JSON list of C-alpha atoms in Angstrom, two decimals:
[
{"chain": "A", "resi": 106, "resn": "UNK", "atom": "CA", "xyz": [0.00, 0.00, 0.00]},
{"chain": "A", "resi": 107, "resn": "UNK", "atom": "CA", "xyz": [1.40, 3.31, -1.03]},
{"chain": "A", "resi": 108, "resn": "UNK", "atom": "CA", "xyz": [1.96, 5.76, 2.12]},
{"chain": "A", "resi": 109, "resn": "UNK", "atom": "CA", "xyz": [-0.08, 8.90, 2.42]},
{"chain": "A", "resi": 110, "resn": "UNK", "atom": "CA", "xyz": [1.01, 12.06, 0.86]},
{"chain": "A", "resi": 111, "resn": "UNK", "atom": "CA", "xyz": [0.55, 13.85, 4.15]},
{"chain": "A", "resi": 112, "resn": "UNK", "atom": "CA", "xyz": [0.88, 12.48, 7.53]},
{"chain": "A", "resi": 113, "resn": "UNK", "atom": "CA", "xyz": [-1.74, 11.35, 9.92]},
{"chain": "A", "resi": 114, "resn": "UNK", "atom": "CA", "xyz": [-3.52, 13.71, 11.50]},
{"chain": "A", "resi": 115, "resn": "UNK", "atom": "CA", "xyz": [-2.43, 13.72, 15.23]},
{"chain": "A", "resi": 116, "resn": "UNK", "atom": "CA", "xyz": [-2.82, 15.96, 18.34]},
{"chain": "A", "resi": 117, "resn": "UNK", "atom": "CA", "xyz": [0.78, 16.47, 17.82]},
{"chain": "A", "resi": 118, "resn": "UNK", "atom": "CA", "xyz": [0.34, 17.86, 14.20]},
{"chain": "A", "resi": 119, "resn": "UNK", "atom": "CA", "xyz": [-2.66, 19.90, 15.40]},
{"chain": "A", "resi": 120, "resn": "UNK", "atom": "CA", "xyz": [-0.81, 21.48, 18.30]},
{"chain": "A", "resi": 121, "resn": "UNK", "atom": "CA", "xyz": [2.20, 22.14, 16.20]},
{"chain": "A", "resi": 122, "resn": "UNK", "atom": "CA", "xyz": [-0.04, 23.97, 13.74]},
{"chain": "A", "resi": 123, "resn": "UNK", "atom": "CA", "xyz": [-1.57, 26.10, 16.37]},
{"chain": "A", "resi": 124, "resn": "UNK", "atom": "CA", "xyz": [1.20, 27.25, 18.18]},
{"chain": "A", "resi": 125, "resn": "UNK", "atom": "CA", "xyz": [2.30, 28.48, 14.58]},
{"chain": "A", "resi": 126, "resn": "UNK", "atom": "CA", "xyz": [-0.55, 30.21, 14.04]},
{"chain": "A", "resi": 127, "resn": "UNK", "atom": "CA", "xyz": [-0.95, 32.00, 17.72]},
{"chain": "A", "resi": 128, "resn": "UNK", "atom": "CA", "xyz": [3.19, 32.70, 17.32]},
{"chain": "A", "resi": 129, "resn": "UNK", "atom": "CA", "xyz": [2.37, 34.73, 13.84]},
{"chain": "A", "resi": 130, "resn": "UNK", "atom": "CA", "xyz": [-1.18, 36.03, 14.61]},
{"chain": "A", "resi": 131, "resn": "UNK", "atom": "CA", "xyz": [-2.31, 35.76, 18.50]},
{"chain": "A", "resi": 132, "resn": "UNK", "atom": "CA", "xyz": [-4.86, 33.73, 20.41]},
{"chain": "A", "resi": 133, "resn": "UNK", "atom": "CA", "xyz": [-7.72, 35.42, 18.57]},
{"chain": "A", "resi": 134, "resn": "UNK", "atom": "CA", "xyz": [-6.16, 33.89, 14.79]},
{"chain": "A", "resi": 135, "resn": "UNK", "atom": "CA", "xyz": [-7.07, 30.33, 16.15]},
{"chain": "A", "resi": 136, "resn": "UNK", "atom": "CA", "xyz": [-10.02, 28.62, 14.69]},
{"chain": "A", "resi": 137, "resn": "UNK", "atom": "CA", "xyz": [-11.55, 25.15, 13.50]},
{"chain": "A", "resi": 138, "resn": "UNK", "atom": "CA", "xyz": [-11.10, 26.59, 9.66]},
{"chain": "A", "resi": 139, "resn": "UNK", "atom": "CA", "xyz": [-7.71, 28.75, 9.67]},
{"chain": "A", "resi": 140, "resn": "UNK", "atom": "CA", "xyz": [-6.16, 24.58, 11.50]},
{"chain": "A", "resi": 141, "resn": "UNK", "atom": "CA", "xyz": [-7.77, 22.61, 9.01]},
{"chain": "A", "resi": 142, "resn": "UNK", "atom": "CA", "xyz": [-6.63, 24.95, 6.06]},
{"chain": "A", "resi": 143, "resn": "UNK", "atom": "CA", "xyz": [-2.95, 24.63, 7.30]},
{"chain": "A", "resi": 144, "resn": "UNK", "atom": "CA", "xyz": [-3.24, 21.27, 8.06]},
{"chain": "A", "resi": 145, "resn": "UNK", "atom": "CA", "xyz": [-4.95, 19.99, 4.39]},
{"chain": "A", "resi": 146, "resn": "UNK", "atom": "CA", "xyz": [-7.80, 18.62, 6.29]},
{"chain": "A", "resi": 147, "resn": "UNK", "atom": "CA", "xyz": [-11.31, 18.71, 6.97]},
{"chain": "A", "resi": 148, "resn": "UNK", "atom": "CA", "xyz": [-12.78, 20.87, 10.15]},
{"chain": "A", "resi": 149, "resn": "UNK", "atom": "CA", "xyz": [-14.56, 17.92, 11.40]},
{"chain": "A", "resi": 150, "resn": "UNK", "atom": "CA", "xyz": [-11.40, 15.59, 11.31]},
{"chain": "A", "resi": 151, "resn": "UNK", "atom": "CA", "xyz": [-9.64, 18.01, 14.64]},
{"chain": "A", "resi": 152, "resn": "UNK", "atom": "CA", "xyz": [-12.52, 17.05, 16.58]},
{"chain": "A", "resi": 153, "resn": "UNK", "atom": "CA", "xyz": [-11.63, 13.72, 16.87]},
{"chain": "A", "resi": 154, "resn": "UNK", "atom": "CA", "xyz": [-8.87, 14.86, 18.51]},
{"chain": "A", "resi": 155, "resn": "UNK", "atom": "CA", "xyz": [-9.98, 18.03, 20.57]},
{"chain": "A", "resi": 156, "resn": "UNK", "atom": "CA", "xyz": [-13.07, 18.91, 21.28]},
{"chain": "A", "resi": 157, "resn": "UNK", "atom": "CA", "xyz": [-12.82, 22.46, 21.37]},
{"chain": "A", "resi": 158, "resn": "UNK", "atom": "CA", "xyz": [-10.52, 25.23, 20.26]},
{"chain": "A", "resi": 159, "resn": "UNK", "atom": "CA", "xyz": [-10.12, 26.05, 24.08]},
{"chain": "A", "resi": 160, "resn": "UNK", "atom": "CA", "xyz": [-8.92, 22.88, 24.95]},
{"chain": "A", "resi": 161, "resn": "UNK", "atom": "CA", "xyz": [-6.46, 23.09, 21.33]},
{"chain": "A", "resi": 162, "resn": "UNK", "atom": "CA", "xyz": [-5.14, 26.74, 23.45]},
{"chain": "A", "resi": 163, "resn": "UNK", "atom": "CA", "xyz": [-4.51, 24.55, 26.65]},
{"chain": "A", "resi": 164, "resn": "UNK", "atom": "CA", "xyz": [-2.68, 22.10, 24.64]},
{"chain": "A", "resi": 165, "resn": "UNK", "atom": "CA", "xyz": [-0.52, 24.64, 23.39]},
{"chain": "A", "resi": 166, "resn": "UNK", "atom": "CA", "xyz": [0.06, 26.40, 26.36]},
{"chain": "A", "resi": 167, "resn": "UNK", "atom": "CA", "xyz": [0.97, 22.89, 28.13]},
{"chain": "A", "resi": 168, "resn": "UNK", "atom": "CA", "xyz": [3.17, 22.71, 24.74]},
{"chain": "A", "resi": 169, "resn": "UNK", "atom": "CA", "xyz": [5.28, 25.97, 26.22]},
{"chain": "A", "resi": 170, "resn": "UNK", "atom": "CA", "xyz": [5.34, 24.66, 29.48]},
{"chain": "A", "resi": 171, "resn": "UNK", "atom": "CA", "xyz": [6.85, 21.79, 28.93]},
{"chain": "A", "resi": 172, "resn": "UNK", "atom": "CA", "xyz": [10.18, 23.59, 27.36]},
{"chain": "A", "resi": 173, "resn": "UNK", "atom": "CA", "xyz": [11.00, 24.83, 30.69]},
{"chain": "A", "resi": 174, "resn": "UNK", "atom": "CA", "xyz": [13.66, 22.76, 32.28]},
{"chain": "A", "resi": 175, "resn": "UNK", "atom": "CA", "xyz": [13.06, 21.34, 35.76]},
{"chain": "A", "resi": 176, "resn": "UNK", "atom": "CA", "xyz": [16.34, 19.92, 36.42]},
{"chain": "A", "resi": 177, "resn": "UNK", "atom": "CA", "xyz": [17.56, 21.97, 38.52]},
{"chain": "A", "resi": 178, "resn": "UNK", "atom": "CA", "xyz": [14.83, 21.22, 41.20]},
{"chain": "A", "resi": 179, "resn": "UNK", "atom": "CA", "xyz": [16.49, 17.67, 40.95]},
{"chain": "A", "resi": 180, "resn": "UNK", "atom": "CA", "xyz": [20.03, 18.66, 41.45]},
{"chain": "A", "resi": 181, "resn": "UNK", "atom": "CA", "xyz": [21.17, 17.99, 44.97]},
{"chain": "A", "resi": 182, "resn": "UNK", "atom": "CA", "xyz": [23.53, 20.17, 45.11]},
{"chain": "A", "resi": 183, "resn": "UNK", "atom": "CA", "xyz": [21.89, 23.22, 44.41]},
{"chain": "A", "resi": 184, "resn": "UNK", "atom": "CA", "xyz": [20.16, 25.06, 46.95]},
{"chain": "A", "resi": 185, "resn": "UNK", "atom": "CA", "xyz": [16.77, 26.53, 47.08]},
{"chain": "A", "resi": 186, "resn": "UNK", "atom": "CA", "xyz": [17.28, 29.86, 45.71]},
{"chain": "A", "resi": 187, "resn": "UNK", "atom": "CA", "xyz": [20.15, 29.09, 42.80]},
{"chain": "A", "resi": 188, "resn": "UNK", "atom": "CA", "xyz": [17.38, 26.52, 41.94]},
{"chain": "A", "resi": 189, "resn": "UNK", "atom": "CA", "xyz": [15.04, 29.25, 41.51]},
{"chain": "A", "resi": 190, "resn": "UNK", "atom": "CA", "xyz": [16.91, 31.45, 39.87]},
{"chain": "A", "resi": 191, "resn": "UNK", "atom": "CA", "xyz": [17.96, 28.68, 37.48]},
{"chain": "A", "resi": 192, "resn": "UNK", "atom": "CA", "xyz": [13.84, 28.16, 36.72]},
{"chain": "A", "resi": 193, "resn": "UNK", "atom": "CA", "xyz": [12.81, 31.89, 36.26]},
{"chain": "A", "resi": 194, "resn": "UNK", "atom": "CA", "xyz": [15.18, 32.21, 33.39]},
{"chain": "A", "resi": 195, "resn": "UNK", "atom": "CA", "xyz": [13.92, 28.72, 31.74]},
{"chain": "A", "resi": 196, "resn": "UNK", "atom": "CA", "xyz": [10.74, 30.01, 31.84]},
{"chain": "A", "resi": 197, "resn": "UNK", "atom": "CA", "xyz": [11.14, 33.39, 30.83]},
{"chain": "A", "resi": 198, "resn": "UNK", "atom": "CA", "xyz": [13.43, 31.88, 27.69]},
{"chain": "A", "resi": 199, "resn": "UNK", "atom": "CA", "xyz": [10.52, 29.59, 27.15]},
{"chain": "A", "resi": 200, "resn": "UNK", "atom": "CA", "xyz": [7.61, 32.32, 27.33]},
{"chain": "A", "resi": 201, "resn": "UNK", "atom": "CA", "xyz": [10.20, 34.92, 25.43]},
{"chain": "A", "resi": 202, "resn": "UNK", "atom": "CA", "xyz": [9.58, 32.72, 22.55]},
{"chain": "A", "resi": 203, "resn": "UNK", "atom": "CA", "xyz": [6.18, 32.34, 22.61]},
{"chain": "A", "resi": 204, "resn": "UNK", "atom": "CA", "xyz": [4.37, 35.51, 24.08]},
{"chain": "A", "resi": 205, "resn": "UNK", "atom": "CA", "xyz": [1.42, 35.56, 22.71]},
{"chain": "A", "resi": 206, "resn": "UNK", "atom": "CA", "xyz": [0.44, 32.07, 24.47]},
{"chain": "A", "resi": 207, "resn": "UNK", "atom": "CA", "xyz": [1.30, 34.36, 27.95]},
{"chain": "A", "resi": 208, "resn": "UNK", "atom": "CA", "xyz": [-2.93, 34.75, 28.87]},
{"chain": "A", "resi": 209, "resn": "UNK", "atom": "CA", "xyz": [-3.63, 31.70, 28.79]},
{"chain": "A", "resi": 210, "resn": "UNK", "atom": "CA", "xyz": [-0.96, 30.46, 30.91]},
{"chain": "A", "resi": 211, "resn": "UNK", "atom": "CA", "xyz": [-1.75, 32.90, 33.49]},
{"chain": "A", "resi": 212, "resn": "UNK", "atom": "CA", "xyz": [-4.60, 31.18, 33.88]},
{"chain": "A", "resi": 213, "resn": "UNK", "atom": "CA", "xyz": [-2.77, 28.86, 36.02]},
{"chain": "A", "resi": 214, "resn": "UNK", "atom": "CA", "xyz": [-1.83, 24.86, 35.34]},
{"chain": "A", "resi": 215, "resn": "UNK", "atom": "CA", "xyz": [-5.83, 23.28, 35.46]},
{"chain": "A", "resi": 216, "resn": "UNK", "atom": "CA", "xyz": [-5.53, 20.14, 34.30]},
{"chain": "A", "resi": 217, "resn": "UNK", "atom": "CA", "xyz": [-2.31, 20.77, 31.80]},
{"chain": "A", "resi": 218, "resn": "UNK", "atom": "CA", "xyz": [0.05, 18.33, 32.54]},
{"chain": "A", "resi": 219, "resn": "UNK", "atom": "CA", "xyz": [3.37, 20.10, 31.96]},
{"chain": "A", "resi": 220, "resn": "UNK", "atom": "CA", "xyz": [2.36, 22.41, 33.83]},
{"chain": "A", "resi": 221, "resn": "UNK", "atom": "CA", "xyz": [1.18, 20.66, 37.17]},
{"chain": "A", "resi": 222, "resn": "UNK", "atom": "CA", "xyz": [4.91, 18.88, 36.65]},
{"chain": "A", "resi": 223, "resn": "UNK", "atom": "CA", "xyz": [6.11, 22.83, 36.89]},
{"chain": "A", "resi": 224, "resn": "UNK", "atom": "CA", "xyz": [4.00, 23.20, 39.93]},
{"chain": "A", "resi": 225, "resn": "UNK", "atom": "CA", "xyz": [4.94, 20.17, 41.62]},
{"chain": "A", "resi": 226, "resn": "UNK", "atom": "CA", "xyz": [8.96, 20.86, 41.16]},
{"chain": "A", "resi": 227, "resn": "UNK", "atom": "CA", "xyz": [8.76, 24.37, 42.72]},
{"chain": "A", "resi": 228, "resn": "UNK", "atom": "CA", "xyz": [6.27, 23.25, 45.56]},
{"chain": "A", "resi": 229, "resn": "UNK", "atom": "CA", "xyz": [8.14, 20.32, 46.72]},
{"chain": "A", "resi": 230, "resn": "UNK", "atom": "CA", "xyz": [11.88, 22.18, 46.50]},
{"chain": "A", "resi": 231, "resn": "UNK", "atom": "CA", "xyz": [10.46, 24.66, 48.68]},
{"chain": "A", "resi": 232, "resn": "UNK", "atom": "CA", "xyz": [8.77, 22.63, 50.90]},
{"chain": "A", "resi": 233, "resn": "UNK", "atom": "CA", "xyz": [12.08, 20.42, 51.17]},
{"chain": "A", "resi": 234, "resn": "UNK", "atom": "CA", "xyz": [14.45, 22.97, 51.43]},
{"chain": "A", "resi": 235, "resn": "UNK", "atom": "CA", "xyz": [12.58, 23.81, 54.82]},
{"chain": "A", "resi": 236, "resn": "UNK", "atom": "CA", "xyz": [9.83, 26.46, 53.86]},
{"chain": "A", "resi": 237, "resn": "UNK", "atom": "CA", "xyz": [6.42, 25.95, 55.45]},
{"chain": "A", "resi": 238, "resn": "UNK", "atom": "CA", "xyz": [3.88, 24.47, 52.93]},
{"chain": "A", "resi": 239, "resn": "UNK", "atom": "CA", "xyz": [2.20, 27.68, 52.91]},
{"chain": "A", "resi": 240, "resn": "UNK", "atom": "CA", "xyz": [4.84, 30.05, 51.91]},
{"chain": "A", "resi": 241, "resn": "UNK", "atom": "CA", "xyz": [5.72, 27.51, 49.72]},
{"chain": "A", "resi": 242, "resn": "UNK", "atom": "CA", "xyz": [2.63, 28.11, 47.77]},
{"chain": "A", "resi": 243, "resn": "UNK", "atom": "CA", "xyz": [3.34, 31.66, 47.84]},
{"chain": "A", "resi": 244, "resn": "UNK", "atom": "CA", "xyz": [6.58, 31.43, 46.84]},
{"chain": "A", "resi": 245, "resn": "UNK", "atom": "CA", "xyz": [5.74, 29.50, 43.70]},
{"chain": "A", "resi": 246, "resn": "UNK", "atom": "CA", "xyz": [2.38, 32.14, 42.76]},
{"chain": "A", "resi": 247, "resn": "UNK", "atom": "CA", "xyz": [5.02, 35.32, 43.54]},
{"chain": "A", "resi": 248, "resn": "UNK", "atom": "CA", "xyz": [7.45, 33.72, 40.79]},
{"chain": "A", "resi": 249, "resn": "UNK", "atom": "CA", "xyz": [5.01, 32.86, 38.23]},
{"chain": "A", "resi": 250, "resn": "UNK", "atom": "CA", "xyz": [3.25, 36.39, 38.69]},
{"chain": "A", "resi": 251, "resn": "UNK", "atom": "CA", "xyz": [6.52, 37.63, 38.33]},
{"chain": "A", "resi": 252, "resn": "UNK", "atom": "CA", "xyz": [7.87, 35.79, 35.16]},
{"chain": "A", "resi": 253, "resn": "UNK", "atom": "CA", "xyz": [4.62, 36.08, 33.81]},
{"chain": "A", "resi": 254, "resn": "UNK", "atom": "CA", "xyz": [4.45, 39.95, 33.82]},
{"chain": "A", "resi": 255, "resn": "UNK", "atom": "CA", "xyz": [7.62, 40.29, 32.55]},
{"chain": "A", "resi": 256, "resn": "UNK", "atom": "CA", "xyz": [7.43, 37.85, 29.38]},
{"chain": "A", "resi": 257, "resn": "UNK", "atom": "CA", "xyz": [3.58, 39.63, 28.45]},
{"chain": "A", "resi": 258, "resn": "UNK", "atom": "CA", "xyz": [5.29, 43.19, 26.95]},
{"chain": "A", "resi": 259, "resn": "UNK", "atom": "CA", "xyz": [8.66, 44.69, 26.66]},
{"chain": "A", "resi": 260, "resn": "UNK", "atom": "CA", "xyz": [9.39, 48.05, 28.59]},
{"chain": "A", "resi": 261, "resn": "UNK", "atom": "CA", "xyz": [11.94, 49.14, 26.27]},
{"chain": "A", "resi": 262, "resn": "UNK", "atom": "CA", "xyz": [10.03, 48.50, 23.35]},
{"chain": "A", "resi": 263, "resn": "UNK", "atom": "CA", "xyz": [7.06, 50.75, 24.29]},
{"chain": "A", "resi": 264, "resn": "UNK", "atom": "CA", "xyz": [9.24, 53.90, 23.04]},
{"chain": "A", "resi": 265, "resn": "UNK", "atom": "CA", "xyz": [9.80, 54.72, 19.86]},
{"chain": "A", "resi": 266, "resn": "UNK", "atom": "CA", "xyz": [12.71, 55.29, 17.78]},
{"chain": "A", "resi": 267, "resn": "UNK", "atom": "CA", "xyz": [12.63, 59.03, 17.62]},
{"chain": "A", "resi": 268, "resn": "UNK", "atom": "CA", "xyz": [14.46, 61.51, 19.04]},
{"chain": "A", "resi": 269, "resn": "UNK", "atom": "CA", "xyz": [11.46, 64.39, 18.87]},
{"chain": "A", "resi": 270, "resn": "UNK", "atom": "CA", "xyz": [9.35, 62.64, 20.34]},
{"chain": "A", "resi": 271, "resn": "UNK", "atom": "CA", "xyz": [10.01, 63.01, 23.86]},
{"chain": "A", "resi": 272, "resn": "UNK", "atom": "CA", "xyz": [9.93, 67.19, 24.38]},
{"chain": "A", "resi": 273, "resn": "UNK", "atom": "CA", "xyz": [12.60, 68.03, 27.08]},
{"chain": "A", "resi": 274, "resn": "UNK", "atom": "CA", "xyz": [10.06, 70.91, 28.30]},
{"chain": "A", "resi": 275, "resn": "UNK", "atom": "CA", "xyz": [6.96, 68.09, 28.44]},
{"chain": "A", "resi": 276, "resn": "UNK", "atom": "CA", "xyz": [9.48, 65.25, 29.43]},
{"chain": "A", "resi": 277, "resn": "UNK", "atom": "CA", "xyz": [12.48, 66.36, 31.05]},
{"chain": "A", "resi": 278, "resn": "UNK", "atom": "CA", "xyz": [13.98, 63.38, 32.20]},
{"chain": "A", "resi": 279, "resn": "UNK", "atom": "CA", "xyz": [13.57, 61.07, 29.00]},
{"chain": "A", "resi": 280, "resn": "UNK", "atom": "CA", "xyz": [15.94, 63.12, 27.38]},
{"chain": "A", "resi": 281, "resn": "UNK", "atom": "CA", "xyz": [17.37, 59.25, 25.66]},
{"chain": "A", "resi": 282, "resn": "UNK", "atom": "CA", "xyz": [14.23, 57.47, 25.72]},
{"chain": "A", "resi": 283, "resn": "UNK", "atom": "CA", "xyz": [14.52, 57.40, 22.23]},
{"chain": "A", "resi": 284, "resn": "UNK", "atom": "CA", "xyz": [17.49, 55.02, 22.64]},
{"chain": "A", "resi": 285, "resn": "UNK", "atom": "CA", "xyz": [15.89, 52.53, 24.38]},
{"chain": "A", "resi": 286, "resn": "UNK", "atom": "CA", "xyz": [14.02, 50.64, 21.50]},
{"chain": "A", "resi": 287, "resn": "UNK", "atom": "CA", "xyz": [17.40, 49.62, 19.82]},
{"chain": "A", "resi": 288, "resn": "UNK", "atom": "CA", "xyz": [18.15, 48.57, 23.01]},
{"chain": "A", "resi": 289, "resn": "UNK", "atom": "CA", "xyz": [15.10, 46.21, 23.83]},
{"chain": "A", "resi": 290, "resn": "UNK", "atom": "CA", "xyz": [16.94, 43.07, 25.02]},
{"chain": "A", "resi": 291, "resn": "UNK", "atom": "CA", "xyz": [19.69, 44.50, 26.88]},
{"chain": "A", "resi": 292, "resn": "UNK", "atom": "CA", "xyz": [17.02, 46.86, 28.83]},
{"chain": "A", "resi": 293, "resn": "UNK", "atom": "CA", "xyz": [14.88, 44.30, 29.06]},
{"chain": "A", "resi": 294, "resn": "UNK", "atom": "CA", "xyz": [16.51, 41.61, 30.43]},
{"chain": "A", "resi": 295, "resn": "UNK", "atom": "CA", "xyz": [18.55, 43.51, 32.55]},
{"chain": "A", "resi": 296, "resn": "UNK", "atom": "CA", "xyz": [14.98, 44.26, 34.34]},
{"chain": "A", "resi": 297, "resn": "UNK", "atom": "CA", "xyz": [14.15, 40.55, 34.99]},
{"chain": "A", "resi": 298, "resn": "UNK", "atom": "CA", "xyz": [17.68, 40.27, 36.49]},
{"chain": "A", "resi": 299, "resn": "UNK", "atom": "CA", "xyz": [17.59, 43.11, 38.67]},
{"chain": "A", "resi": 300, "resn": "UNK", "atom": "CA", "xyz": [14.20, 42.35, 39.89]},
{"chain": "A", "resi": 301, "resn": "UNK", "atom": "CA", "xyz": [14.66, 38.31, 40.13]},
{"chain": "A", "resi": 302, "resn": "UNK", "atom": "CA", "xyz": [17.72, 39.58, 42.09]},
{"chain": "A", "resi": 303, "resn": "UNK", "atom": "CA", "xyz": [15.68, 41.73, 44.31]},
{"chain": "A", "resi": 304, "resn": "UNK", "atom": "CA", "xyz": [12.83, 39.25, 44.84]},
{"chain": "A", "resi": 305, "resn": "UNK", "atom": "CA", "xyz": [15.44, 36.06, 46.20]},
{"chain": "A", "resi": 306, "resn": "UNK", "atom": "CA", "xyz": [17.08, 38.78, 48.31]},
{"chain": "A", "resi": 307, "resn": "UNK", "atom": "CA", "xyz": [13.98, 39.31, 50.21]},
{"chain": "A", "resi": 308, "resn": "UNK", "atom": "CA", "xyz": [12.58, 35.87, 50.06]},
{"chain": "A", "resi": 309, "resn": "UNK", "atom": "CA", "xyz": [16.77, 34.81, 51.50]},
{"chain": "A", "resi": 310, "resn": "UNK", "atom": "CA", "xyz": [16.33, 36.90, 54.56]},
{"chain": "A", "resi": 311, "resn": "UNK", "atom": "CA", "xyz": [12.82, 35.39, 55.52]},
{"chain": "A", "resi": 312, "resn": "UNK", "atom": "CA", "xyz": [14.54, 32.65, 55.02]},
{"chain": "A", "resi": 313, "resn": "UNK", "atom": "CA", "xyz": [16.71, 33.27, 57.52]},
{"chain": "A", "resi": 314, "resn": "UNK", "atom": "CA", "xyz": [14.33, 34.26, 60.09]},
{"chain": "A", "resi": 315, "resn": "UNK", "atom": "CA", "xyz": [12.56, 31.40, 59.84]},
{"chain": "A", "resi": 316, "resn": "UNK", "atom": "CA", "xyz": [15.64, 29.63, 60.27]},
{"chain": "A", "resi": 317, "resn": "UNK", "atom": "CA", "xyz": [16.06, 31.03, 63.48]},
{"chain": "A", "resi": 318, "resn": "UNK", "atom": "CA", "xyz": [12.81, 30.47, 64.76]},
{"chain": "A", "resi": 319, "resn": "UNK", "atom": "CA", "xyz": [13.40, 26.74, 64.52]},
{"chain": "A", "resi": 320, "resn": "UNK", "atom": "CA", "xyz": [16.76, 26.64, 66.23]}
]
């Protein structure tokens, strides 16, 4: 029997597909019509492998997720906060790449498997490195609200290339705001460092206290 011209249709294939399309256009590009098109397939044929677009999105999303390495929660050596530190740039990297995908993500992990496997990792380090379950939970929704915001829009990008545009008499300390936009990524992830800095410093000296408390 001769082999198909295109391969079997597959979650895999569909997922692929979507992520292309949300990548290129947004969320809002998705639909039964614009997959099937890219795929060479009938609308009707996806739904025998998602039932809805939503749960195509989640898919997706669980796609992204799953890019972010973990290892470091498994490394013995490490402590608590190099482990974190280690994560928060995974998963920026991994949401860098694929903004668009950012709301639903922030919906939080559901059912998604990759990303209850995310979960899991930072909850237990914490827990096992000493922090009470509680501000172990905390710890975990402070990170993600943190890598989150910072992978949904870039700060240097929001100014434009141009030089008049910022009037020293309306504006007279964005005298090189202009500059910034060439200067996206350096600005930009010089943020997430000095703020992922900031956020283990203060989460190290609770840290601290509660190790007192204990002694």
């Amino acid at each position: 029997m001769a082999r198909p011209r295109k391969p079997l249709l597959s979650r895999a294939l569909i997922v692929e597909a979507a992520g292309a399309l949300v990548d290129a256009e947004g969320l809002e590009a998705v639909s039964t019509r614009r997959l099937a098109a890219a795929l060479g397939v009938s609308g009707p044929s996806l739904y025998n492998h998602f039932r809805t677009k939503d749960e195509i999105l989640e898919a997706v999303a669980d796609a992204v997720s799953a890019r972010v390495d973990l290892s470091m929660f498994e490394d013995g050596g490490r402590d608590w906060r190099g482990a974190l530190h280690a994560w928060a740039h995974s998963y920026r990297d991994a949401l860098s790449d694929h903004p668009n995908i950012v709301p639903v993500l922030a919906r939080g992990p559901g059912r998604r498997p990759a990303g209850l496997r995310l979960a899991d990792a930072v909850f237990g380090a914490m827990t096992e490195a000493g922090w009470p379950p509680g501000q172990a939970t905390r710890i975990g929704a402070l990170m993600r609200y943190f890598i989150l915001g910072s992978a949904v829009a870039s700060f240097a990008g929001g100014f434009v290339d141009d030089e008049t545009a910022y009037d020293p008499s309306d504006y007279p300390h964005l005298g090189q705001a202009h500059l910034l936009a060439e200067r996206r990524r350096e600005v930009d992830e010089g943020a997430f460092e000095t703020g992922l800095t900031a956020l283990l410093d203060g989460l190290a000296l609770q840290y601290e206290a509660l190790r007192e408390t204990v002694r």
